[in-house]
Amino acid sequence: MCSEWSRRDVLRGLTAVSTAALIPVKREFAFGPPDIPIEVQLTAVSQHTLRVGLLELGDETPIPLNGSLVKETWGDSVRATRQQSDGEISVGDFRIKLSWNPVSITISDPKNKMIQQFDWDPDTNSLTFLTGTTPLLGLGEGGPQFDRRGSIDTMRSGQGGYKLATHGGRVPIPWIISTSGWAIFFHQPFGTFDFTTAKSKFVPENREVALPLDLFLVNSTDPATILGEYAKLTGFAEMPPLWSFGYQQSHRTLASREEVIAEAKLFREKKLPCDTMIYLGTGFCPSGWNTENGAFDWNSKVFPDPKEIIDELHEEHFRAVVHVVILSDTLKGTVHDSCELSQFDESEASCYWDAHRKDFALGIDGWWPDEGDPLDIASRLTRNRMYWEGPQIDRPNERPYALHRNGYAGMQRYGSFLWSGDVYSTWETLKTHVPIALNTALSGIPYWGTDIGGFVPTPEFTAELYVRWFQFGAFCPLFRCHGRTWKLRLPWGWNTGDPGPIEISSYKGAAIPDSNQLHDTRVEPICRKYLELRYRMLPYLYSAVRECATTGMPIMRALWLHFPDDLRSVECQDQYMWGKSLLVAPVLEKGATTRRVYLPPGTWCDFWTGDRVEGGREINRAVDLETLPLYVRAGSILPLGPVKQFVDENVDAPLAVSIYPGANAAFLLYEDDGRSFNYRKGDWMGIAMSWNDAHKKLDLSLASGSRMLAPLRRVIEIELAGVRKVVHFEGRPVSVSFATGVVLHQT
């Protein structure tokens, strides 16, 4: 046994695809008959994660890089070759049994409980592994839902990937989670999964070049640990600007400058909260913001004076986002590479980003990069990275915003938002998108949403469907309306009689809603209710965003993440946790007057009525059109801000903190300026809240590493069971007792 350097390594997650570093090999073991030219490399990435590499013996070709991983090395490795029969190796906290004819790798935990078994077939270059008997989740956006067992997934990317009308675009990510306590990230190569039998099968996309095979096995019964390990491999999410979590209104064919400004002003006149105006490009509609598809020149018929219009939008406290496409099928390099104007190449990120900069200088706040289906994995991540790093060239201390339709594992490192593509306006689509949201979040993509109402209107597109979709959208990280007949995507659009420009002739099954649907007075006030609720919940939501960026836990959470020992929760696919405290049960059936809601074990409180309900069972919740069932876990602290018309509005009202008793609780209320990267330097405020249920006492203190932000004195109204107490928090610890009625200031 000797210490040496092997020839493989982890990818450079932030660089191009042409080089690979080396894994330091700690030990070498020899097993197996000499006629099988295979070696196995094993690396204990952490206590919970084992890297498994299957390589041709003597092949010095480096593992190709695609940008998904974040580290160059993962520690010392053990290399096993074949010169004896079977053998066993201990690598970190893992026990590995190797056999070579056929090639089989059995992995167990320190107590010799088997975690997984990999069998490689040299004739087909396929790898089999145990499916298990519990749900398999993850695997990116789209595809068969919710439990992946029983499906065959070709992992085809883009809007042609799988049932676009109902399931949306496909962003396949080879990260599969078993709710029994293991997960696998197939780093290389890419390929097809077959989950139809007791042993799942992975078949490389190119069967002629199946090796090297490189994967990461995670072992833990704690769901948070599994997601944390994945984040350590592919990166933690960056924090987008706060305004991106406000409401975003998208537009299609525009009539004039006057229409653009009048529509923005009407939001303010009607007091309908909104932060962002998004404008589609010409070519995707007859009259968009630019002159043609892919152009960066403004359409003078609608934007004759773009800087002045953007300035007017800013004066009304709106952000301006525009739609862009890349016409090249590849994208490489970084925005920091040199770009010679005489040799402009749109496939170079540096050149392509330069085309954005003159419009960015006019005041554009964000980008909507559409299409990209032909892009390979590395090109998709290059584009994600470009829209994160490019804006920082000119605004180095401003968090960028980009809404993508394509990406891959690691896109979260670039603060990328994702939406599900050109789906149809049907009840089935709405119902399907709940599990799609959960699998997307479990795949490391936290900032996700849909075209509220569906992109292509159908005979099912009614005021009722729009309202139910709007309610669901209010509890997605991306809260955005978009679609054809775009004026019906406005909160007041269903009471004007005008659906907007008719742009449906190219879509089979598309239809304009009946005229009797276009004078519904109920829609606007319901939209206002959920817009105001979204803005009130921003303190809670932004704190969940911070938690996501530091732990890997998503914002939209499958019930399994919090109730892994409850089978009904593990299998539940039509409701979810919003952060750690709030259960959301979207209404997904036409004409519903009740909603069957499963409440996991414990006590729950109806958000709307305050009624306490014992969980561990399914209940019937009565609903009318304006009701989306929401339940708060007993033992929760829920902060709510005042109603705002935009996230930066200065409203002179206290923060409201509601205590839901029944168990001890803790919450970290996070705040920063919402715009810059100064939080990385400690310029953030965290108020640590701790509830002692037995003593009915709430403790507040300044979180370690944070500081008070202006105003330096915060008024907080704390409520428990209808009793309210006001606290003035100035950074010193404060205790509020509901047992004695006393507010104690501590030093």
XYZ file of C-alpha atoms in Angstrom:
747
model
C 0.000 0.000 0.000
C 1.375 3.374 -0.901
C 0.377 6.985 -1.096
C 0.004 8.288 -4.660
C -2.037 10.584 -6.911
C -4.871 9.101 -8.955
C -5.999 10.594 -12.252
C -9.523 11.731 -11.427
C -11.055 14.546 -9.525
C -14.158 16.517 -8.925
C -15.173 19.151 -11.436
C -14.397 22.782 -11.100
C -17.926 23.947 -10.410
C -17.389 27.520 -11.533
C -15.115 27.016 -14.536
C -15.178 25.650 -18.063
C -15.326 22.023 -19.120
C -11.850 21.317 -20.415
C -9.721 20.470 -17.362
C -9.868 18.326 -14.224
C -7.822 18.259 -11.073
C -6.573 15.163 -9.277
C -7.906 13.167 -6.339
C -5.253 12.472 -3.711
C -5.314 8.708 -3.172
C -4.763 7.689 0.413
C -4.712 3.895 0.033
C -4.794 1.287 -2.689
C -6.450 -2.118 -2.352
C -6.388 -4.932 -4.897
C -9.349 -7.259 -5.446
C -10.835 -9.420 -8.127
C -9.744 -11.409 -11.155
C -7.264 -9.697 -13.480
C -9.378 -9.946 -16.629
C -11.795 -7.137 -15.726
C -10.134 -3.766 -16.536
C -12.064 -1.776 -13.926
C -11.105 0.141 -10.839
C -13.215 1.791 -8.162
C -12.343 5.024 -6.370
C -14.036 5.791 -3.056
C -13.951 9.108 -1.221
C -15.524 9.957 2.126
C -16.802 13.425 1.259
C -18.334 13.772 4.728
C -19.820 11.702 7.499
C -22.925 11.287 5.342
C -21.658 11.329 1.753
C -19.551 8.831 -0.175
C -18.198 9.497 -3.634
C -18.081 6.406 -5.859
C -16.111 6.375 -9.081
C -16.090 3.518 -11.585
C -13.274 3.835 -14.135
C -11.505 1.918 -16.830
C -8.136 0.815 -15.565
C -5.392 2.804 -17.218
C -7.684 5.383 -18.812
C -6.152 8.780 -18.148
C -9.053 10.756 -19.663
C -10.255 13.278 -17.060
C -13.844 13.307 -15.923
C -15.576 15.952 -18.069
C -16.606 19.131 -16.298
C -20.122 20.550 -16.553
C -20.102 23.150 -13.778
C -22.454 21.405 -11.362
C -20.027 20.769 -8.491
C -18.366 23.415 -6.362
C -15.121 21.865 -5.167
C -11.927 20.660 -6.804
C -11.112 17.995 -4.235
C -13.082 16.088 -1.619
C -10.270 14.619 0.440
C -8.194 11.461 0.188
C -9.526 8.542 -1.830
C -9.214 4.805 -1.726
C -8.578 3.070 -5.038
C -9.536 -0.559 -5.463
C -8.310 -2.672 -8.387
C -8.694 -6.355 -9.133
C -6.064 -8.835 -8.125
C -7.851 -10.856 -5.467
C -11.376 -12.189 -5.115
C -13.945 -10.316 -3.058
C -13.002 -7.745 -0.463
C -14.262 -5.241 2.085
C -13.075 -1.703 2.724
C -13.899 0.913 5.332
C -13.981 4.447 3.956
C -14.957 7.061 6.508
C -18.249 5.991 8.080
C -19.050 3.650 5.200
C -18.446 -0.087 4.843
C -17.961 -1.213 1.248
C -18.028 -4.755 -0.083
C -16.576 -5.177 -3.575
C -16.938 -8.062 -5.978
C -15.763 -8.114 -9.572
C -17.522 -10.776 -11.570
C -19.911 -9.104 -12.083
C -18.845 -5.707 -10.729
C -20.855 -5.033 -7.576
C -20.442 -2.413 -4.849
C -22.439 -2.882 -1.643
C -22.373 0.050 0.773
C -23.380 -0.167 4.433
C -23.366 2.133 7.433
C -21.141 1.652 10.538
C -23.706 -0.783 11.966
C -23.514 -2.850 8.768
C -27.007 -1.853 7.682
C -27.023 -1.839 3.891
C -27.616 1.550 2.319
C -27.300 0.787 -1.369
C -25.925 -1.695 -3.882
C -24.553 -0.764 -7.303
C -24.163 -3.395 -10.009
C -22.475 -2.554 -13.298
C -23.174 -4.440 -16.527
C -20.223 -4.123 -18.949
C -22.343 -5.422 -21.845
C -24.907 -2.610 -21.655
C -22.799 -0.120 -19.659
C -25.790 0.259 -17.339
C -25.781 0.611 -13.569
C -28.469 -0.846 -11.339
C -29.269 0.204 -7.794
C -31.954 -0.650 -5.255
C -35.249 1.188 -5.736
C -36.576 0.610 -2.241
C -40.186 0.587 -1.118
C -40.673 4.257 -0.249
C -41.178 7.256 -2.551
C -38.340 8.463 -4.770
C -38.332 12.247 -5.071
C -36.280 14.952 -6.727
C -34.982 14.527 -10.312
C -35.503 18.184 -11.197
C -38.473 20.053 -12.634
C -41.141 18.240 -14.648
C -41.503 14.640 -15.679
C -43.820 12.045 -14.082
C -44.995 13.158 -10.641
C -44.770 12.886 -7.548
C -43.136 9.616 -6.581
C -40.745 8.707 -9.407
C -41.125 4.971 -8.810
C -42.804 3.178 -11.695
C -41.561 5.642 -14.304
C -38.944 5.613 -17.048
C -37.360 9.031 -17.431
C -35.203 9.866 -20.445
C -34.159 13.087 -18.666
C -34.783 15.111 -21.796
C -34.368 18.822 -21.162
C -36.661 21.584 -22.356
C -40.303 22.112 -23.246
C -40.328 18.961 -25.355
C -39.188 16.904 -22.409
C -42.490 15.583 -21.065
C -46.154 16.627 -21.432
C -45.625 20.374 -21.755
C -49.320 21.297 -21.516
C -49.764 19.927 -17.996
C -46.257 19.268 -16.639
C -44.391 22.211 -18.131
C -40.775 22.372 -19.208
C -38.296 19.753 -18.053
C -35.141 20.666 -16.149
C -33.755 17.195 -15.453
C -31.332 16.877 -12.561
C -29.935 13.405 -11.763
C -30.452 13.808 -8.013
C -32.777 11.163 -6.640
C -33.929 11.042 -2.996
C -35.352 8.004 -1.244
C -37.550 8.954 1.689
C -36.146 5.878 3.467
C -32.893 7.753 4.072
C -30.553 7.840 1.069
C -29.986 9.936 -2.032
C -27.736 9.763 -5.099
C -26.347 12.489 -7.341
C -25.219 11.083 -10.686
C -22.508 13.565 -11.566
C -21.257 11.789 -14.685
C -22.350 10.630 -17.154
C -25.847 11.871 -17.996
C -28.504 9.315 -18.913
C -31.894 7.622 -18.548
C -33.472 6.234 -15.370
C -35.783 3.233 -15.151
C -37.604 2.990 -11.817
C -40.100 0.304 -12.827
C -38.640 -2.654 -10.897
C -37.134 -3.464 -7.515
C -33.753 -2.549 -8.968
C -33.595 0.798 -10.721
C -31.440 1.117 -13.793
C -29.304 3.991 -15.026
C -28.317 3.886 -18.700
C -25.764 6.443 -19.968
C -26.867 8.767 -22.753
C -23.904 7.583 -24.826
C -23.676 3.829 -24.270
C -20.395 3.653 -26.140
C -18.712 5.970 -23.621
C -20.256 4.991 -20.287
C -17.171 5.416 -18.111
C -15.935 7.097 -16.058
C -19.021 6.868 -13.854
C -19.003 9.331 -10.974
C -21.713 9.550 -8.334
C -22.307 10.708 -4.764
C -24.283 8.617 -2.275
C -25.823 10.401 0.739
C -26.954 8.470 3.792
C -29.145 10.024 6.489
C -32.582 9.556 8.005
C -32.760 13.332 8.517
C -34.199 15.051 5.412
C -32.519 18.361 6.282
C -29.141 16.617 6.357
C -29.743 15.105 2.914
C -30.544 18.492 1.393
C -27.644 20.096 3.238
C -25.243 17.511 1.787
C -26.550 18.197 -1.725
C -26.024 21.923 -1.193
C -22.436 21.256 -0.138
C -21.900 19.397 -3.414
C -23.637 21.738 -5.867
C -23.710 24.985 -3.907
C -25.964 26.944 -1.585
C -28.479 29.312 -3.113
C -27.511 32.960 -3.428
C -29.961 35.535 -2.123
C -31.799 37.503 -4.833
C -33.025 41.037 -4.152
C -35.979 41.409 -1.812
C -38.126 42.995 -4.529
C -38.033 39.748 -6.513
C -40.266 38.186 -3.840
C -42.942 40.812 -4.354
C -45.607 40.502 -7.025
C -44.424 40.526 -10.646
C -46.751 41.542 -13.475
C -45.871 40.317 -16.944
C -47.063 41.817 -20.248
C -47.357 40.677 -23.847
C -48.402 42.695 -26.902
C -48.306 46.376 -25.961
C -50.303 49.117 -27.687
C -48.408 52.278 -26.774
C -46.258 54.197 -24.351
C -49.447 55.474 -22.743
C -50.653 51.943 -22.073
C -47.387 50.995 -20.381
C -47.467 53.948 -17.991
C -51.248 53.946 -17.393
C -51.250 50.288 -16.417
C -48.460 50.846 -13.883
C -50.233 53.854 -12.392
C -53.473 51.899 -12.124
C -51.798 49.426 -9.773
C -50.962 52.297 -7.451
C -54.393 53.936 -7.774
C -56.132 50.676 -6.978
C -53.677 49.980 -4.145
C -52.787 46.560 -5.518
C -49.280 45.714 -4.274
C -46.753 45.127 -7.052
C -42.990 45.479 -7.441
C -42.077 44.414 -10.954
C -43.171 45.077 -14.529
C -41.936 42.493 -17.058
C -42.066 43.097 -20.817
C -42.000 40.395 -23.483
C -39.899 40.760 -26.611
C -41.169 41.354 -30.146
C -41.176 38.145 -32.149
C -42.755 36.339 -29.234
C -45.618 38.796 -29.655
C -46.429 41.385 -32.365
C -45.385 44.383 -30.272
C -42.965 43.901 -27.402
C -40.190 45.953 -25.847
C -37.602 45.381 -28.596
C -37.550 45.473 -32.388
C -37.283 41.738 -33.034
C -36.538 38.392 -31.475
C -33.133 38.477 -29.786
C -32.566 42.204 -30.402
C -31.456 44.759 -27.829
C -32.899 47.747 -29.710
C -36.084 49.279 -28.353
C -39.429 49.199 -30.157
C -39.996 52.918 -30.718
C -43.758 52.489 -31.204
C -44.114 51.518 -27.550
C -40.880 52.742 -25.947
C -39.956 55.896 -27.925
C -37.971 57.188 -24.945
C -36.936 54.075 -22.976
C -34.869 55.824 -20.320
C -37.663 58.255 -19.540
C -40.209 55.443 -19.326
C -37.963 53.393 -17.050
C -37.435 56.483 -14.905
C -41.214 56.948 -14.661
C -41.623 53.324 -13.594
C -38.926 53.815 -10.966
C -40.683 56.935 -9.689
C -43.768 54.770 -9.145
C -41.519 52.251 -7.332
C -41.624 49.557 -10.009
C -38.697 47.480 -11.232
C -38.389 46.971 -14.996
C -37.486 43.524 -16.364
C -37.190 42.636 -20.060
C -37.339 39.378 -22.006
C -34.239 38.139 -23.873
C -33.233 35.043 -25.849
C -29.929 33.579 -26.957
C -29.795 32.585 -30.614
C -26.682 30.452 -30.258
C -26.943 26.756 -29.361
C -23.851 26.971 -27.162
C -22.520 29.395 -24.584
C -19.068 29.275 -23.069
C -16.623 31.259 -20.998
C -17.429 33.973 -18.476
C -18.367 37.635 -18.642
C -14.868 38.447 -17.424
C -13.178 37.097 -20.554
C -12.079 39.565 -23.219
C -14.361 40.190 -26.201
C -13.053 41.807 -29.348
C -15.771 43.789 -31.098
C -14.211 42.929 -34.454
C -14.684 39.248 -33.629
C -18.059 39.315 -31.899
C -19.220 35.820 -31.011
C -22.622 35.366 -29.365
C -21.532 31.967 -28.074
C -18.962 33.715 -25.852
C -20.541 34.870 -22.587
C -18.357 37.974 -22.518
C -19.492 39.063 -25.979
C -23.118 38.210 -25.471
C -23.285 39.995 -22.128
C -21.791 43.140 -23.683
C -24.905 43.358 -25.869
C -26.998 43.758 -22.698
C -25.019 46.573 -21.142
C -26.357 49.583 -23.053
C -29.913 48.677 -22.007
C -28.758 47.878 -18.484
C -27.276 51.378 -18.326
C -30.740 52.822 -19.044
C -31.940 51.418 -15.742
C -33.180 47.905 -16.515
C -33.466 46.036 -13.212
C -33.538 42.421 -14.340
C -33.706 39.947 -17.184
C -36.003 37.204 -18.394
C -33.804 34.744 -20.345
C -36.200 32.576 -22.334
C -35.717 29.419 -24.396
C -32.344 27.650 -24.261
C -33.662 24.120 -24.865
C -30.807 23.189 -27.271
C -28.130 24.262 -24.783
C -26.074 21.473 -23.241
C -25.577 21.252 -19.495
C -22.423 23.350 -19.368
C -23.989 26.022 -21.612
C -27.110 26.209 -19.438
C -25.046 26.798 -16.329
C -22.879 29.285 -18.198
C -26.010 31.280 -18.993
C -27.229 31.080 -15.381
C -23.828 32.320 -14.263
C -23.713 35.062 -16.906
C -26.923 36.689 -15.660
C -25.569 36.665 -12.107
C -22.053 37.918 -12.742
C -22.746 40.169 -15.739
C -24.888 42.759 -13.937
C -22.263 42.998 -11.206
C -19.736 44.396 -13.688
C -21.668 47.665 -13.780
C -23.463 47.411 -10.435
C -21.012 45.501 -8.257
C -22.945 45.843 -5.020
C -26.426 45.179 -6.349
C -27.980 41.720 -6.332
C -29.044 40.719 -9.860
C -32.349 39.212 -10.921
C -32.951 36.758 -13.768
C -35.936 34.511 -14.516
C -34.817 31.427 -16.462
C -36.556 28.639 -18.338
C -33.554 26.304 -18.265
C -30.778 25.333 -15.908
C -29.166 22.443 -14.096
C -27.750 21.353 -10.762
C -25.836 24.310 -9.364
C -27.997 27.046 -10.898
C -28.967 28.062 -7.370
C -25.426 29.423 -6.895
C -26.383 32.193 -9.290
C -29.642 33.237 -7.611
C -31.555 31.909 -10.635
C -35.329 31.935 -10.693
C -37.067 29.258 -12.780
C -40.572 29.040 -14.191
C -42.303 26.017 -15.653
C -42.787 27.217 -19.227
C -45.708 27.433 -21.627
C -48.320 25.359 -19.807
C -52.035 25.221 -20.633
C -54.794 26.791 -18.550
C -56.441 23.650 -17.178
C -57.322 22.301 -13.760
C -55.082 19.300 -14.382
C -52.128 21.636 -14.956
C -52.757 23.465 -11.698
C -53.083 20.197 -9.792
C -49.921 18.758 -11.354
C -47.851 21.815 -10.545
C -48.024 21.303 -6.791
C -45.885 18.129 -6.863
C -43.736 19.668 -9.608
C -42.996 22.542 -7.249
C -41.992 20.135 -4.487
C -39.673 18.007 -6.624
C -38.087 21.133 -8.082
C -37.406 22.461 -4.591
C -36.022 19.094 -3.462
C -33.655 19.255 -6.434
C -31.913 22.355 -5.120
C -33.889 24.952 -7.120
C -35.638 27.075 -4.486
C -36.790 30.085 -6.525
C -39.585 28.674 -8.676
C -43.020 29.585 -9.985
C -45.466 29.330 -12.875
C -47.328 31.446 -15.384
C -50.246 32.134 -13.057
C -53.399 31.132 -14.894
C -51.450 29.072 -17.432
C -49.753 30.393 -20.545
C -52.186 29.050 -23.181
C -55.871 29.791 -22.448
C -58.315 26.927 -22.962
C -62.085 26.517 -22.513
C -61.267 25.732 -18.857
C -59.724 29.180 -18.343
C -62.286 30.899 -16.141
C -62.273 33.443 -13.364
C -62.424 30.579 -10.883
C -59.346 28.830 -12.289
C -57.447 32.126 -12.386
C -58.290 32.863 -8.748
C -57.265 29.409 -7.533
C -54.000 29.656 -9.474
C -53.389 33.152 -8.110
C -53.813 31.847 -4.564
C -51.288 29.070 -5.248
C -48.916 31.622 -6.820
C -49.046 33.733 -3.674
C -47.323 30.803 -1.940
C -44.666 30.159 -4.571
C -41.298 31.962 -4.340
C -41.956 33.437 -7.806
C -45.305 35.278 -7.687
C -45.921 36.254 -11.313
C -48.807 36.384 -13.786
C -48.164 35.816 -17.486
C -49.873 34.332 -20.522
C -51.714 34.947 -23.749
C -54.892 37.030 -23.490
C -52.583 38.919 -21.166
C -55.065 41.461 -19.867
C -56.817 38.617 -18.063
C -53.581 38.235 -16.096
C -54.140 41.627 -14.474
C -55.830 41.465 -11.047
C -58.682 43.598 -12.391
C -58.710 42.044 -15.860
C -61.711 39.777 -15.278
C -64.061 42.725 -14.847
C -63.314 44.774 -17.976
C -64.747 42.651 -20.780
C -61.380 42.868 -22.557
C -59.169 39.748 -22.689
C -56.442 41.637 -24.505
C -54.852 40.825 -27.870
C -55.927 37.441 -29.261
C -52.782 35.350 -29.794
C -53.902 31.730 -29.723
C -54.225 30.607 -33.355
C -51.038 28.514 -33.254
C -52.113 26.473 -30.218
C -54.277 23.381 -30.520
C -57.117 23.417 -28.010
C -56.712 27.104 -27.138
C -59.771 29.295 -26.603
C -60.805 32.726 -25.382
C -62.963 32.682 -22.225
C -66.686 33.191 -22.714
C -67.722 36.826 -22.538
C -69.881 36.074 -19.487
C -66.664 35.332 -17.578
C -65.236 38.778 -18.217
C -67.418 40.779 -15.817
C -66.725 39.060 -12.512
C -66.553 41.559 -9.664
C -65.227 38.955 -7.216
C -61.782 38.536 -8.737
C -60.059 41.848 -7.975
C -60.828 41.931 -4.224
C -59.685 38.306 -3.880
C -56.458 39.120 -5.697
C -55.995 42.122 -3.405
C -56.454 39.887 -0.370
C -53.652 37.552 -1.442
C -51.401 40.331 -2.678
C -51.677 42.017 0.706
C -51.135 38.721 2.504
C -48.003 38.035 0.449
C -46.554 41.424 1.392
C -47.521 40.991 5.033
C -45.696 37.654 5.030
C -42.469 39.079 3.587
C -40.674 39.068 6.993
C -41.486 35.356 7.324
C -40.722 34.601 3.664
C -37.431 36.511 3.560
C -36.312 34.730 6.717
C -37.056 31.422 4.951
C -34.997 32.624 1.976
C -32.087 33.261 4.325
C -32.517 29.816 5.867
C -32.462 28.304 2.388
C -29.252 30.158 1.505
C -27.478 28.937 4.628
C -28.821 25.386 5.074
C -30.145 24.143 1.737
C -33.710 23.765 3.038
C -36.125 25.060 0.365
C -38.963 27.521 0.850
C -41.686 25.234 -0.538
C -41.294 22.000 1.407
C -42.730 18.549 0.877
C -44.307 17.397 4.139
C -41.654 14.651 4.263
C -39.044 17.270 5.159
C -40.709 17.929 8.515
C -42.614 14.693 9.120
C -40.365 11.880 7.799
C -41.782 9.297 10.206
C -45.392 9.823 9.144
C -46.257 7.760 6.053
C -49.199 9.960 5.020
C -46.958 13.024 5.118
C -44.221 11.273 3.148
C -46.655 10.375 0.366
C -48.555 13.684 0.354
C -48.221 15.541 -2.947
C -51.051 18.095 -3.064
C -50.074 20.338 -0.140
C -46.845 21.570 1.369
C -45.101 23.535 4.072
C -44.297 27.182 3.353
C -41.203 27.591 5.475
C -41.284 25.527 8.636
C -44.526 26.728 10.203
C -47.252 27.190 7.597
C -49.123 24.390 5.805
C -50.614 25.360 2.419
C -53.409 23.325 0.810
C -54.278 24.871 -2.592
C -57.787 24.308 -3.882
C -57.323 22.242 -7.046
C -60.836 21.136 -8.026
C -63.363 23.063 -10.082
C -66.420 24.157 -8.127
C -64.972 22.998 -4.806
C -66.909 23.849 -1.666
C -64.668 21.735 0.588
C -60.998 20.810 0.543
C -59.721 17.540 1.988
C -56.649 18.528 4.015
C -54.236 16.125 5.650
C -52.832 17.525 8.889
C -49.670 15.738 10.082
C -49.437 14.626 13.733
C -49.624 17.447 16.236
C -51.902 20.400 16.836
C -52.682 22.879 14.056
C -54.343 26.265 14.013
C -56.513 27.461 11.150
C -54.834 30.670 9.939
C -58.137 32.310 9.007
C -60.390 31.312 11.917
C -57.962 30.536 14.731
C -59.629 27.163 15.337
C -57.283 24.531 16.791
C -57.396 21.097 15.158
C -55.657 17.886 16.137
C -53.602 16.392 13.325
C -52.593 12.910 12.265
C -55.749 12.772 10.187
C -57.569 14.144 7.175
C -60.225 16.807 7.603
C -62.796 18.505 5.401
C -62.213 22.247 5.272
C -65.116 24.290 3.900
C -63.973 26.736 1.217
C -65.498 29.521 -0.792
C -63.799 31.184 -3.768
C -61.664 33.462 -1.624
C -60.402 30.777 0.759
C -57.118 28.934 0.458
C -56.765 26.613 3.480
C -53.764 27.589 5.609
C -52.729 25.989 8.912
C -50.040 26.966 11.390
C -48.212 24.356 13.484
C -48.600 24.561 17.238
C -45.266 25.733 18.548
C -44.734 28.404 15.901
C -43.731 32.050 15.823
C -45.190 33.841 12.808
C -44.014 37.402 12.036
C -46.218 39.539 9.790
C -45.419 43.008 8.542
C -47.837 45.766 7.550
C -49.516 45.870 4.143
C -47.216 47.513 1.603
C -47.636 48.547 -2.015
C -43.999 47.638 -2.747
C -41.324 45.990 -0.633
C -39.374 49.186 0.122
C -42.390 51.241 1.137
C -41.881 52.856 4.523
C -45.019 52.101 6.524
C -45.258 53.411 10.067
C -46.690 50.305 11.700
C -45.287 47.705 14.080
C -44.158 44.222 13.205
C -46.855 41.778 14.332
C -45.608 38.536 15.884
C -48.177 35.825 16.541
C -47.423 33.009 18.967
C -49.105 29.669 18.278
C -48.753 27.815 21.589
C -48.691 24.099 22.245
C -44.936 23.486 22.061
C -41.677 25.365 22.414
C -40.729 27.382 19.352
C -37.827 29.311 17.866
C -37.589 31.676 14.920
C -34.803 33.812 13.463
C -36.255 36.941 11.924
C -33.796 37.996 9.228
C -33.422 41.444 7.713
C -30.920 43.240 5.506
C -31.143 46.116 3.044
C -32.661 43.764 0.448
C -30.477 45.092 -2.356
C -26.736 44.874 -1.730
C -24.199 42.238 -0.744
C -23.377 44.070 2.477
C -24.945 41.251 4.491
C -21.878 39.195 3.574
C -19.838 41.652 5.651
C -22.119 41.419 8.676
C -24.490 44.214 7.708
C -27.659 42.324 8.626
C -30.016 42.034 11.559
C -31.328 38.861 13.086
C -33.807 38.869 15.936
C -33.694 35.474 17.637
C -37.097 34.632 19.097
C -37.550 31.764 21.533
C -40.902 30.692 23.000
C -41.079 28.717 26.245
C -44.494 27.115 26.158
C -44.531 25.924 29.770
C -43.724 29.380 31.149
C -45.597 31.295 28.427
C -42.549 33.442 27.858
C -41.006 34.865 24.669
C -37.320 35.840 24.645
C -35.935 38.189 22.007
C -32.254 38.845 21.416
C -29.936 40.038 18.695
C -28.564 37.084 16.737
C -24.844 36.438 16.930
C -22.944 38.115 14.107
C -25.688 40.607 13.351
C -26.337 44.190 14.364
C -29.270 46.551 14.691
C -30.280 48.182 11.432
C -32.118 51.475 11.174
C -34.413 52.307 12.779
C -32.465 51.332 15.861
C -35.628 50.983 17.890
C -38.153 48.421 16.635
C -41.760 48.322 17.741
C -42.999 44.746 17.886
C -46.568 43.801 18.723
C -46.719 40.285 20.137
C -49.996 38.386 20.234
C -50.969 35.226 22.077
C -54.572 34.023 22.034
C -55.946 37.510 21.473
C -53.718 39.164 24.098
C -51.352 41.759 22.618
C -48.227 43.250 24.133
C -45.944 45.856 22.620
C -42.177 45.570 22.893
C -39.556 48.146 21.946
C -36.540 46.179 20.800
C -33.212 48.015 20.686
C -30.806 45.100 20.486
C -30.747 44.213 24.180
C -32.414 40.957 25.275
C -36.077 41.274 26.118
C -38.431 38.774 27.748
C -42.188 38.978 27.386
C -44.218 36.970 29.866
C -47.833 36.149 29.092
C -48.152 34.409 32.417
C -47.630 37.526 34.521
C -48.442 40.265 32.055
C -44.957 41.706 32.570
C -42.436 42.768 29.943
C -38.943 42.270 31.389
C -35.918 44.047 29.928
C -32.734 42.103 30.556
C -29.105 43.117 30.252
